[in-house]
Coordinates of C-alpha atoms and ligand atoms in Angstrom, one line a residue:
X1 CA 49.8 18.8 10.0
X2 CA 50.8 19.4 13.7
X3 CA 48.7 20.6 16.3
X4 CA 44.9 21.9 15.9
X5 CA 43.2 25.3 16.3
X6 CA 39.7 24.3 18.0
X7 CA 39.8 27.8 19.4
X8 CA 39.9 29.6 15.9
X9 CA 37.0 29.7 13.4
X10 CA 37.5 30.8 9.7
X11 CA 35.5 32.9 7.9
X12 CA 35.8 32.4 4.1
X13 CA 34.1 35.3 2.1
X14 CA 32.4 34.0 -1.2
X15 CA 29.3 35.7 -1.9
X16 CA 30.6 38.3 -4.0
X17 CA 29.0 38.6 -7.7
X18 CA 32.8 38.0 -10.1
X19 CA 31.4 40.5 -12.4
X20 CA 34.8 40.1 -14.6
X21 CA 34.7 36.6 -15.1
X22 CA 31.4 37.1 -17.2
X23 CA 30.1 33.7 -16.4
X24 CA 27.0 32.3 -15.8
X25 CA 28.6 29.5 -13.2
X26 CA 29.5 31.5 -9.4
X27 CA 33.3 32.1 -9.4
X28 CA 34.3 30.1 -7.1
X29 CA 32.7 27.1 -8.5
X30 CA 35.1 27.4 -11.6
X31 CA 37.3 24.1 -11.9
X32 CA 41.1 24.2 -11.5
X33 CA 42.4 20.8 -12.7
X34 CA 39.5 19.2 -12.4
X35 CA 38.4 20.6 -8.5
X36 CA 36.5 24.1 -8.1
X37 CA 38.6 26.9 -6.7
X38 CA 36.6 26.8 -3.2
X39 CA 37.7 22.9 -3.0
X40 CA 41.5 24.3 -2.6
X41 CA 40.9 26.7 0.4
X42 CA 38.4 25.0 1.9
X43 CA 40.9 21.0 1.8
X44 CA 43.5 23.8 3.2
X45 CA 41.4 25.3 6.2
X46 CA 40.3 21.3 7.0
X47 CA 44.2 20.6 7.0
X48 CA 44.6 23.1 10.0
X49 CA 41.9 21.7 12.9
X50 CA 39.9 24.3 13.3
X51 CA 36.6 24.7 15.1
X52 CA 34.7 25.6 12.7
X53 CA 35.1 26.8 8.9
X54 CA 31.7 29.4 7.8
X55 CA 31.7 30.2 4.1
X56 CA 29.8 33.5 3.3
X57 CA 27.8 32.4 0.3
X58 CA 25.3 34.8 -1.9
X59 CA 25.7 35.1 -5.8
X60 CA 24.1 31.3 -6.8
X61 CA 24.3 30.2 -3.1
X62 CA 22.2 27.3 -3.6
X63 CA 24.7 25.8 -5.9
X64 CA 27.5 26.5 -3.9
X65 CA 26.0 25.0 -0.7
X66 CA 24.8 21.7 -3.2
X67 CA 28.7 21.4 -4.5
X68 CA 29.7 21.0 -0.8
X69 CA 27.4 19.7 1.0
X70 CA 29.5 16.8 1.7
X71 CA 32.2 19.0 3.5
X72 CA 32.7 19.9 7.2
X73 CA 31.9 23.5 6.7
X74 CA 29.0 25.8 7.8
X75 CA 27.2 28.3 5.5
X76 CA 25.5 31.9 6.0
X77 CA 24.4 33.6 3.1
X78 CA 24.7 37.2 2.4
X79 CA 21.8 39.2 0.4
X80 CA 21.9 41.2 -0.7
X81 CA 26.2 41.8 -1.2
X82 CA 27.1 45.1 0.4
X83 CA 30.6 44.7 0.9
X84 CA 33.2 42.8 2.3
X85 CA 33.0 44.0 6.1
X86 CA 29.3 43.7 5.6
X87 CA 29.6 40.0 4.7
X88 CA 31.9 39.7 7.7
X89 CA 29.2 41.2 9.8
X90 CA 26.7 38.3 8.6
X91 CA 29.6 36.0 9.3
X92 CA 30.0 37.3 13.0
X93 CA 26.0 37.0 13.8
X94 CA 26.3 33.4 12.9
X95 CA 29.2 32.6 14.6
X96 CA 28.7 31.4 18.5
X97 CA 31.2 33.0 20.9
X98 CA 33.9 30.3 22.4
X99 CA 36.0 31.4 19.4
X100 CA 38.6 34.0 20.7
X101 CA 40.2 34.4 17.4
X102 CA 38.6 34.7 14.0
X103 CA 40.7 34.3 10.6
X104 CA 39.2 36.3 7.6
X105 CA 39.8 34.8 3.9
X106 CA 38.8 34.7 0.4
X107 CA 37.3 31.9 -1.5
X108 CA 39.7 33.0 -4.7
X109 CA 42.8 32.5 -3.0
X110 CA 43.2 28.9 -3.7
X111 CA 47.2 28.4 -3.9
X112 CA 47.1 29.6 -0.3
X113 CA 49.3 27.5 1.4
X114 CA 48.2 25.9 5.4
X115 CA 51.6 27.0 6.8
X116 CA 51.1 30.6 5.8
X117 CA 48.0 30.7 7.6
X118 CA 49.4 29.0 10.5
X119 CA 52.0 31.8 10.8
X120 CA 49.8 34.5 10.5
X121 CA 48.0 33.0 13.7
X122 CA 50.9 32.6 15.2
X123 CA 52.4 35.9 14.6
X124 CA 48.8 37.8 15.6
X125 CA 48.9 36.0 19.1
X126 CA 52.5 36.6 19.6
X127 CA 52.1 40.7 19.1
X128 CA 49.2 40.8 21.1
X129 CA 47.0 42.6 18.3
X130 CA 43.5 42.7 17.8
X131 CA 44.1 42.5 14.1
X132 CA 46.9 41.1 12.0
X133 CA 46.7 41.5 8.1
X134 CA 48.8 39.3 5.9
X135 CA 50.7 41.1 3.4
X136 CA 53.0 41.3 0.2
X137 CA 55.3 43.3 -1.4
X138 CA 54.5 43.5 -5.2
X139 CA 56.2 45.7 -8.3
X140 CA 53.4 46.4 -9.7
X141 CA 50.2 46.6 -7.0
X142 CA 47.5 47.1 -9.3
X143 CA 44.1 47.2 -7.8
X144 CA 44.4 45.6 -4.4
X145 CA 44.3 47.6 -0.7
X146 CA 47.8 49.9 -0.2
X147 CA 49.1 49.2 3.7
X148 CA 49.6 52.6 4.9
X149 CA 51.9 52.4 8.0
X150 CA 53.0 55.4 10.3
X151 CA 57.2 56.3 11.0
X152 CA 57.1 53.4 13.2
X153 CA 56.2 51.0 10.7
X154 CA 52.9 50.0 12.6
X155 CA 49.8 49.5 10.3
X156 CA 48.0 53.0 9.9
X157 CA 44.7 51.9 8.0
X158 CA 44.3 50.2 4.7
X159 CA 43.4 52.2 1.8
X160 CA 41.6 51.0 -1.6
X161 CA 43.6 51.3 -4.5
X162 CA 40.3 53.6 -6.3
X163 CA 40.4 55.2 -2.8
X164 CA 43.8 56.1 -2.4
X165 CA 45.6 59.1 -2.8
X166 CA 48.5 59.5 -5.6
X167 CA 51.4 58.6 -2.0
X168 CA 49.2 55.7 -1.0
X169 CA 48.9 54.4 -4.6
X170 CA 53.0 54.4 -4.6
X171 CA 53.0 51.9 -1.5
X172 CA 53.9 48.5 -2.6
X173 CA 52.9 46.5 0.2
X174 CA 49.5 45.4 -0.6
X175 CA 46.5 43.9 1.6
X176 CA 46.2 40.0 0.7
X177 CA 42.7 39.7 2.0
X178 CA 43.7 37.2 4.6
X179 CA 43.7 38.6 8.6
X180 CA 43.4 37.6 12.0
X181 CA 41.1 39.2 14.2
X182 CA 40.5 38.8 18.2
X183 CA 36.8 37.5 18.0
X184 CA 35.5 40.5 20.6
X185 CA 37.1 43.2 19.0
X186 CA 36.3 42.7 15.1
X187 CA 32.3 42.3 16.4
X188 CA 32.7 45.8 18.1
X189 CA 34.4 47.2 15.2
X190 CA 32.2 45.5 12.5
X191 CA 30.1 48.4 13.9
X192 CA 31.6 51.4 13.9
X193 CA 31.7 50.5 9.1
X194 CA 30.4 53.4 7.2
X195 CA 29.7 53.1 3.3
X196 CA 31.8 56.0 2.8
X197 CA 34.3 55.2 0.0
X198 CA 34.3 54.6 -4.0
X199 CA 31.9 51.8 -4.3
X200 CA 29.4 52.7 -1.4
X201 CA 30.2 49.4 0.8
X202 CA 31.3 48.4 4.2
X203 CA 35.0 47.5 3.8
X204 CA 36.3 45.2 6.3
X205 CA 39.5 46.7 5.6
X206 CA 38.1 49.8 7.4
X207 CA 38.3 47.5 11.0
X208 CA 42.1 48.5 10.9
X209 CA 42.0 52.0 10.6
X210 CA 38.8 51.3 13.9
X211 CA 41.6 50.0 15.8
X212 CA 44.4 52.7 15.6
X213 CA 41.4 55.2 16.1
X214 CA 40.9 53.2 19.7
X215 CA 44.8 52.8 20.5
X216 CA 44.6 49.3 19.4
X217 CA 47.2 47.4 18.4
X218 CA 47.4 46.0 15.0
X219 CA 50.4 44.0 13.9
X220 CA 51.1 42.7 9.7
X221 CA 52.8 39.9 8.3
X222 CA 54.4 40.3 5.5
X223 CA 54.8 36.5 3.7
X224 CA 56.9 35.6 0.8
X225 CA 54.3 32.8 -0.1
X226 CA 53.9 34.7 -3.2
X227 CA 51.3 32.3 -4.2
X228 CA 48.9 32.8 -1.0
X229 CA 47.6 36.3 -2.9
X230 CA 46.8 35.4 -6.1
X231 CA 43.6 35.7 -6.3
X232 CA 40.9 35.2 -9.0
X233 CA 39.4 37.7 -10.5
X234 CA 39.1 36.9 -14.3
X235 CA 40.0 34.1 -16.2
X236 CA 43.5 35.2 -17.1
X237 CA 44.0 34.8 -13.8
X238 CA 41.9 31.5 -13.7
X239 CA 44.3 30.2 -16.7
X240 CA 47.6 31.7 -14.6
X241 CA 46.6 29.8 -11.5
X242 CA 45.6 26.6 -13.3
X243 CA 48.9 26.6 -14.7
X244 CA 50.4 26.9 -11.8
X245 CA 48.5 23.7 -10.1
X246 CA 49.2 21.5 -12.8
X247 CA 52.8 22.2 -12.7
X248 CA 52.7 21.3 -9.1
X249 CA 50.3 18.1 -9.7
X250 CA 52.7 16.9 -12.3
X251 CA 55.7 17.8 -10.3
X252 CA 54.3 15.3 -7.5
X253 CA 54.2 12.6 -10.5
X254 CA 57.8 12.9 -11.8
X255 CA 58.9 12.9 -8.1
X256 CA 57.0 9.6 -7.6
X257 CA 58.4 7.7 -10.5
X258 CA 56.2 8.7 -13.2
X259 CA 58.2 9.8 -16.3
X260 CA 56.1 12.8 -18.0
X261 CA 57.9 12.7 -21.6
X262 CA 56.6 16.4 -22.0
X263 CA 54.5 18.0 -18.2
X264 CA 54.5 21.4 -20.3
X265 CA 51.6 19.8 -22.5
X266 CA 50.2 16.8 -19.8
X267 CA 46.9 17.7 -18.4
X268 CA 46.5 15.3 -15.0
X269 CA 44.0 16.7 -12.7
X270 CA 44.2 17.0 -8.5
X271 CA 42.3 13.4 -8.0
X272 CA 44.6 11.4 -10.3
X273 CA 46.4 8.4 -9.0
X274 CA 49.4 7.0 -10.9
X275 CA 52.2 3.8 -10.3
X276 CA 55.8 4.2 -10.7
X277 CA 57.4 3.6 -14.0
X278 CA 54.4 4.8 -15.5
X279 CA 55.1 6.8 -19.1
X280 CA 53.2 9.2 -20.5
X281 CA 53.8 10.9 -23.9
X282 CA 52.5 14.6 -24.5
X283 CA 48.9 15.7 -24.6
X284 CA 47.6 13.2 -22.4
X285 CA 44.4 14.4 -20.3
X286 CA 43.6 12.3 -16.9
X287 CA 40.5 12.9 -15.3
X288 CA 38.4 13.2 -12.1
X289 CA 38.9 10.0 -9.9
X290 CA 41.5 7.8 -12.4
X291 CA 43.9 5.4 -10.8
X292 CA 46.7 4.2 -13.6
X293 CA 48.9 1.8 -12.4
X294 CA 52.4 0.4 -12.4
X295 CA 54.5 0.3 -15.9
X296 CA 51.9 2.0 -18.0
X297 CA 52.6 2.7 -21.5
X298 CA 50.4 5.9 -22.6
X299 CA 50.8 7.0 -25.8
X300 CA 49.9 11.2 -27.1
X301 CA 46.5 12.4 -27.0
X302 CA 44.9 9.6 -24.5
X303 CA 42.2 10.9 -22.3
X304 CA 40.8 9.2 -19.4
X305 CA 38.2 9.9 -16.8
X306 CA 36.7 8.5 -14.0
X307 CA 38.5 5.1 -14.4
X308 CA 40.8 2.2 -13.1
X309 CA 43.7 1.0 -15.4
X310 CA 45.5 -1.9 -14.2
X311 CA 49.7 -2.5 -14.2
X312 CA 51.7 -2.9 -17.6
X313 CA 48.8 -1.3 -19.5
X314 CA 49.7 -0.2 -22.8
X315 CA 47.5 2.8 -24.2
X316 CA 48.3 3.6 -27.5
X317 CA 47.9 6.9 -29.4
X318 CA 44.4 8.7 -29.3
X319 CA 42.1 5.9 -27.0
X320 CA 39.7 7.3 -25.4
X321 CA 38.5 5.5 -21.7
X322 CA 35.6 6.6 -19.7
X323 CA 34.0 5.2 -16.2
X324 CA 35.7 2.0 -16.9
X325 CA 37.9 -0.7 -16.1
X326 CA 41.0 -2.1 -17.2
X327 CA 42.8 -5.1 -15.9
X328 CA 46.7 -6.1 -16.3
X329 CA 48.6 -6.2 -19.1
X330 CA 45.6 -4.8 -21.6
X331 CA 46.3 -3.6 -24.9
X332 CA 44.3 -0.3 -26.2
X333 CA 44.3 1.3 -29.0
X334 CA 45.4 3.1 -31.0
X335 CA 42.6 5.0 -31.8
X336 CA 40.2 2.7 -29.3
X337 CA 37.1 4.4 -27.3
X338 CA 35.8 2.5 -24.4
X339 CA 33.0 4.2 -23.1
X340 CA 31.2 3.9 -19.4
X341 CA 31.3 0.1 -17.8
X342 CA 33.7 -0.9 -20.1
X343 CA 35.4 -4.0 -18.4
X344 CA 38.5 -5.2 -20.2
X345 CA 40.3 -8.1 -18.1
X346 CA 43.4 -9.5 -18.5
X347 CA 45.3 -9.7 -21.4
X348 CA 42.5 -8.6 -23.2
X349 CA 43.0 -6.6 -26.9
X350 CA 40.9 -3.5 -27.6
X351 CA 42.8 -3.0 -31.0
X352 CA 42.1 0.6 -33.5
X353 CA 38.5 2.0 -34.4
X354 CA 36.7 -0.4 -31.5
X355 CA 34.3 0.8 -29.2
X356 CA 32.7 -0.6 -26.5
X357 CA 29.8 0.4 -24.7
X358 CA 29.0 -1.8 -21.0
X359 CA 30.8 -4.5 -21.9
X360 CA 32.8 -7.3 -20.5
X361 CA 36.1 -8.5 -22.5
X362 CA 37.5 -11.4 -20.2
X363 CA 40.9 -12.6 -20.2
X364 CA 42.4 -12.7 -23.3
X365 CA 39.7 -12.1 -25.6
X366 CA 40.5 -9.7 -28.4
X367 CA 38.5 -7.5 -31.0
X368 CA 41.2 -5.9 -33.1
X369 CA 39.6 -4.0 -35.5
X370 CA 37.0 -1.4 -36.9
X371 CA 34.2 -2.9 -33.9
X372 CA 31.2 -2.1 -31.8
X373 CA 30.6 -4.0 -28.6
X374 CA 27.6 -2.7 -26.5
X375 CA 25.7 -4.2 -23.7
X376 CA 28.1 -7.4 -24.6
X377 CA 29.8 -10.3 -22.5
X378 CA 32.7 -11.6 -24.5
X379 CA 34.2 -14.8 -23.3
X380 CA 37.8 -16.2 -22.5
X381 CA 40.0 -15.9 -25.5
X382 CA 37.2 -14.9 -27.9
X383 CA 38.1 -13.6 -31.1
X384 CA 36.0 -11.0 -32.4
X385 CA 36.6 -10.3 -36.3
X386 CA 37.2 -7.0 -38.0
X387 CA 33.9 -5.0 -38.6
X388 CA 31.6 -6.8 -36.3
X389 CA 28.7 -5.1 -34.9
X390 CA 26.6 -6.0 -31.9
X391 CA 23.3 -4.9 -33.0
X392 CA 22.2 -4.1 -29.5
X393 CA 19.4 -1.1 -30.1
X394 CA 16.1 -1.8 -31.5
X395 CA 14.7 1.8 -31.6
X396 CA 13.8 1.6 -28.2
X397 CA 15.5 -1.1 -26.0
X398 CA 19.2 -2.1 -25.2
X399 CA 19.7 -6.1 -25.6
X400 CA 22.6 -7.9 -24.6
X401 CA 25.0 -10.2 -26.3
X402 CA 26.8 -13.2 -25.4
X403 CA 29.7 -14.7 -26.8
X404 CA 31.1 -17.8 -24.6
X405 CA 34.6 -18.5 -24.4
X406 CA 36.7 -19.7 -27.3
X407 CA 34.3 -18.3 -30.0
X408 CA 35.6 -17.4 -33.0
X409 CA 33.5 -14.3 -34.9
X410 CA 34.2 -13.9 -38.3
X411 CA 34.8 -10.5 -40.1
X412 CA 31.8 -7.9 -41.1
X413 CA 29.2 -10.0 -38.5
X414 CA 26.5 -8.3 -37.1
X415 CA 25.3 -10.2 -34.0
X416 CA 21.8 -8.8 -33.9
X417 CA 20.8 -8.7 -29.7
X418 CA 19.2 -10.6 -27.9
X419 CA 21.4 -13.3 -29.3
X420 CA 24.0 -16.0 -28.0
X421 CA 26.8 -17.4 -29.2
X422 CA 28.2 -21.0 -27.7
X423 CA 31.2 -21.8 -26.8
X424 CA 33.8 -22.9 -29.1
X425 CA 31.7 -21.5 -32.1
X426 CA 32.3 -19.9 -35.1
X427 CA 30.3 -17.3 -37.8
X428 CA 31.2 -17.0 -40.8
X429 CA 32.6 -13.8 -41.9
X430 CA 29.5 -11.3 -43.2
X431 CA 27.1 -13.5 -41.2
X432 CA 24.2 -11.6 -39.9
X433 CA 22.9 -13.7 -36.4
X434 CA 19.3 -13.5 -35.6
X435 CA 19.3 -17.0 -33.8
X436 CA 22.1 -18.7 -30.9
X437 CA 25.0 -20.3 -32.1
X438 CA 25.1 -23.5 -30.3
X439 CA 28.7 -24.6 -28.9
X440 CA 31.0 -25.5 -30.9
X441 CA 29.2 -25.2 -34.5
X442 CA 29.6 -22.9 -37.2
X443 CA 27.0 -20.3 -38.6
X444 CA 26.9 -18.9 -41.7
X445 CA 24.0 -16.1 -42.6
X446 CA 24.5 -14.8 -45.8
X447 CA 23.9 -14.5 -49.1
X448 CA 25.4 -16.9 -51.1
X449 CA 28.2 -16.6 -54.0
X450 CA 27.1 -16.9 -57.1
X451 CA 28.7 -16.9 -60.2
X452 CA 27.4 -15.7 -64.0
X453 CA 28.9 -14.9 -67.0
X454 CA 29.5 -11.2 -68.3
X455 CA 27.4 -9.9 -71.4
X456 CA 30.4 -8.0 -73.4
X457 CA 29.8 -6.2 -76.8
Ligands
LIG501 C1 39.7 43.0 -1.3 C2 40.2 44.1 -0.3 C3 41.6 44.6 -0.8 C4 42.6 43.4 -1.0 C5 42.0 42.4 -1.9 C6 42.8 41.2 -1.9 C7 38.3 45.1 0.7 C8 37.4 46.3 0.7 N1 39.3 45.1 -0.1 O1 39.5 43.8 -2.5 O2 42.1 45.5 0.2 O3 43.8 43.9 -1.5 O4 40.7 42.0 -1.4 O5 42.4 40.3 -2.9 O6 38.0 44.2 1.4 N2 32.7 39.3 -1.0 C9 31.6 38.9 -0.3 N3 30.6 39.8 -0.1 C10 30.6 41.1 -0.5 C11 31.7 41.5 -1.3 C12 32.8 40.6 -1.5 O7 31.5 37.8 0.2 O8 29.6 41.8 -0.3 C13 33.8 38.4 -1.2 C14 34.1 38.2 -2.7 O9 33.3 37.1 -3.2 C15 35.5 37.8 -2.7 C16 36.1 38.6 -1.5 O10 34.9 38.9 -0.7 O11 35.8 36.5 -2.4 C17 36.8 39.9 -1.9 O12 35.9 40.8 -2.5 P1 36.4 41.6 -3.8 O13 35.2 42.4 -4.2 O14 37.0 40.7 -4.8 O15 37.4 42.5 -3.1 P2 38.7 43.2 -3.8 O16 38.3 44.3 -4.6 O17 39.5 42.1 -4.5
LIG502 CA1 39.2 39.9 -5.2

């Protein structure tokens, strides 16, 4: 974005209990594609320069301040939770002056956009107020704060919805929970709060109706970012704002060259990387830090986390790929599950019903059918038959097998760990491997035919 804010601090309130989400996990950890709801505001506030970003924490603070300890942000925590202007208070203690302005928001607001927030700043220093609340105009205002303004049109006080008279319940501007405040004048007015309403707290809504009271001006903005109030409350509005996100993250694909064949029904979460000319077919779920590259075929129902597909992949119907690797011009599926350090190179084929567990497949190797591959390096062009097992787990340890390039591995083989097979070999279909396979021979562990004659009556 354009110029920074070093003189403006943010105070994001997120201590508050979210009794009506009725979850064990703090509200504003709750993911929204795949990044908690604080994530959103606080890559938003980062986006603007300012000096300094304090989150209010309280309800499971701890796990809060672990989540995102990696972030540029200070924490205070507030205990026990008296109220919004009380957690304000807290805010203000911690904060060093050099700030001259201070802007007030919630950590449930997390479609908020920058550029709102930037006007709002912009419109409080150009009025001259010691307060500026951001507000909108809704049909139906519900619950939130009513904007009670005086013949003038100047902001009068904010009133509680459970606080408000049967006129003040009729306004339809509402109280978004963002503000602006002039640093010296919210610290003096943090004071003057009195528990006095509904729910016995210290409203920092009450700070506007302090300023009119001292001839102060107070100035509003009303936005038609309609998105910057939703706020999350329960998790209707949790599924409502998800929705929301992944219609945006998806929009950002198709506008990049990716061709979602249905985006009502693809699931691609906020870290998700993905190359033009990429296709993806309905109920496909990509996860947490995936990169998918150019020319992609995905088929329905693939999922992928956490991992790196190459260009010209084709991903057919129902694989499954976590924390793993996949190279150029790989072949998956249907139906194939690699599982965490997977490492399929070039070329490779992962065909339906395989599953592979820390494995390497290198360039061109291919294991078709009905297979398990765990703690395995599979050679250059190997062919693994249908049904073969690596027997990798004794009870207790993890052994690794090694098939060298050019091997051929008949059907129904178990290849029981530690075990290697040479280059250029072959086992004999229903073979079950104790010993090596030196290059270039063949094994054969099995019972042998035998033929006898029926008794019949
Ligand atoms: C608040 C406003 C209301 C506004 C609405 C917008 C007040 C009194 N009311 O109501 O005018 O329309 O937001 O969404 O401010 N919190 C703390 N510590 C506390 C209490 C709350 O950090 O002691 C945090 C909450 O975690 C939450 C935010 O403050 O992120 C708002 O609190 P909440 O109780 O949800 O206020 P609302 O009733 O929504
Ligand atoms: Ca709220």
């Amino acid at each position: 974005m354009t110029d920074s804010l070093p003189e403006v601090a943010a105070v994001v309130l997120a201590a508050g209990k979210s009794t009506r989400m009725k979850s064990a996990t703090a509200k504003v950890l709750h993911p929204i594609m795949g990044k908690p709801m604080l994530a959103y505001v606080l890559d938003t506030l980062q986006s603007l320069g300012l000096g300094k970003i304090l989150v209010v924490v309280g309800h499971q603070a701890e796990a809060v301040q672990a989540r995102f300890a990696g972030y540029a942000v200070d924490f205070v925590v507030q205990e026990p939770q008296l109220g919004t202007g009380h957690a304000v208070q807290i805010a203000a203690g911690a904060l060093k002056s050099g700030f001259g302005t201070i802007i007030v928001l919630c950590g449930d607001v997390p479609l908020l956009q920058g550029e709102t927030i930037r006007q709002l700043y912009q419109h409080h220093v150009a009025s001259g107020a010691v307060a500026t609340v951001l507000t909108v105009e809704l049909p139906e205002p519900g619950s939130y704060g009513r904007i009670v303004k005086d013949e003038q049109g100047r902001v009068l006080k904010i009133v509680e919805a459970r606080d408000a008279s049967p006129a003040e319940l009729s306004i339809r501007e509402i109280n978004t929970g963002i503000y602006c405040f002039q640093f010296a004048f919210l610290q003096a007015a943090l004071q003057t709060l009195r528990p006095d309403n509904d729910q016995g707290e210290l409203y920092l809504t009450d700070v506007i109706g302090a300023a009119r009271a001292r001839h102060l001006p107070v100035a509003s903005l009303l936005t038609t970012d309609q998105a910057s109030f939703q706020g999350i409350n329960t998790r209707v509005e949790l599924a409502a704002v998800a929705a929301r996100v992944r219609q945006q993250i998806n929009e950002r694909h198709l506008l990049a060259g990716v061709t979602l064949i249905d985006p009502q029904t693809t699931y691609i979460e906020a870290g998700v990387a993905i190359g033009a000319d990429t296709v993806i077919f309905p109920n496909c779920y990509l996860q947490g830090q995936t990169v998918i590259g150019e020319a992609c075929l995905l088929e329905p129902n693939v999922k992928i986390s956490d991992s790196r597909i190459g260009n010209r992949v084709t991903i057919k119907m129902g694989t499954v790929i976590t924390d793993s690797r996949v190279a150029d011009e790989v072949q998956l599926g249907p139906y194939a599950h690699l599982r965490p350090l997977s490492d399929i190179r070039e070329r490779a084929k992962v065909g339906n019903f395989v599953e592979t567990k820390k494995t390497v497949l290198h360039a061109g190797a291919k294991a078709n059918h009905l297979t398990y591959l765990g703690d395995a390096e599979v050679g250059e062009n190997v062919n693994v038959g249908a049904g073969t097992i690596t027997c990798n787990y004794d009870g207790k340890h993890k052994y690794k097998t090694t098939i060298a390039p050019g091997a051929f591995i008949g059907s129904n083989s178990a290849l029981v760990a530690p075990v290697t097979i040479g280059a250029g070999a072959y086992v004999g279909a229903g073979s079950v491997i104790t010993e090596d396979v030196p290059p270039e021979k063949l094994a054969i562990a099995r019972g042998r035919q035998v033929i006898k004659d029926i008794r019949k009556k």
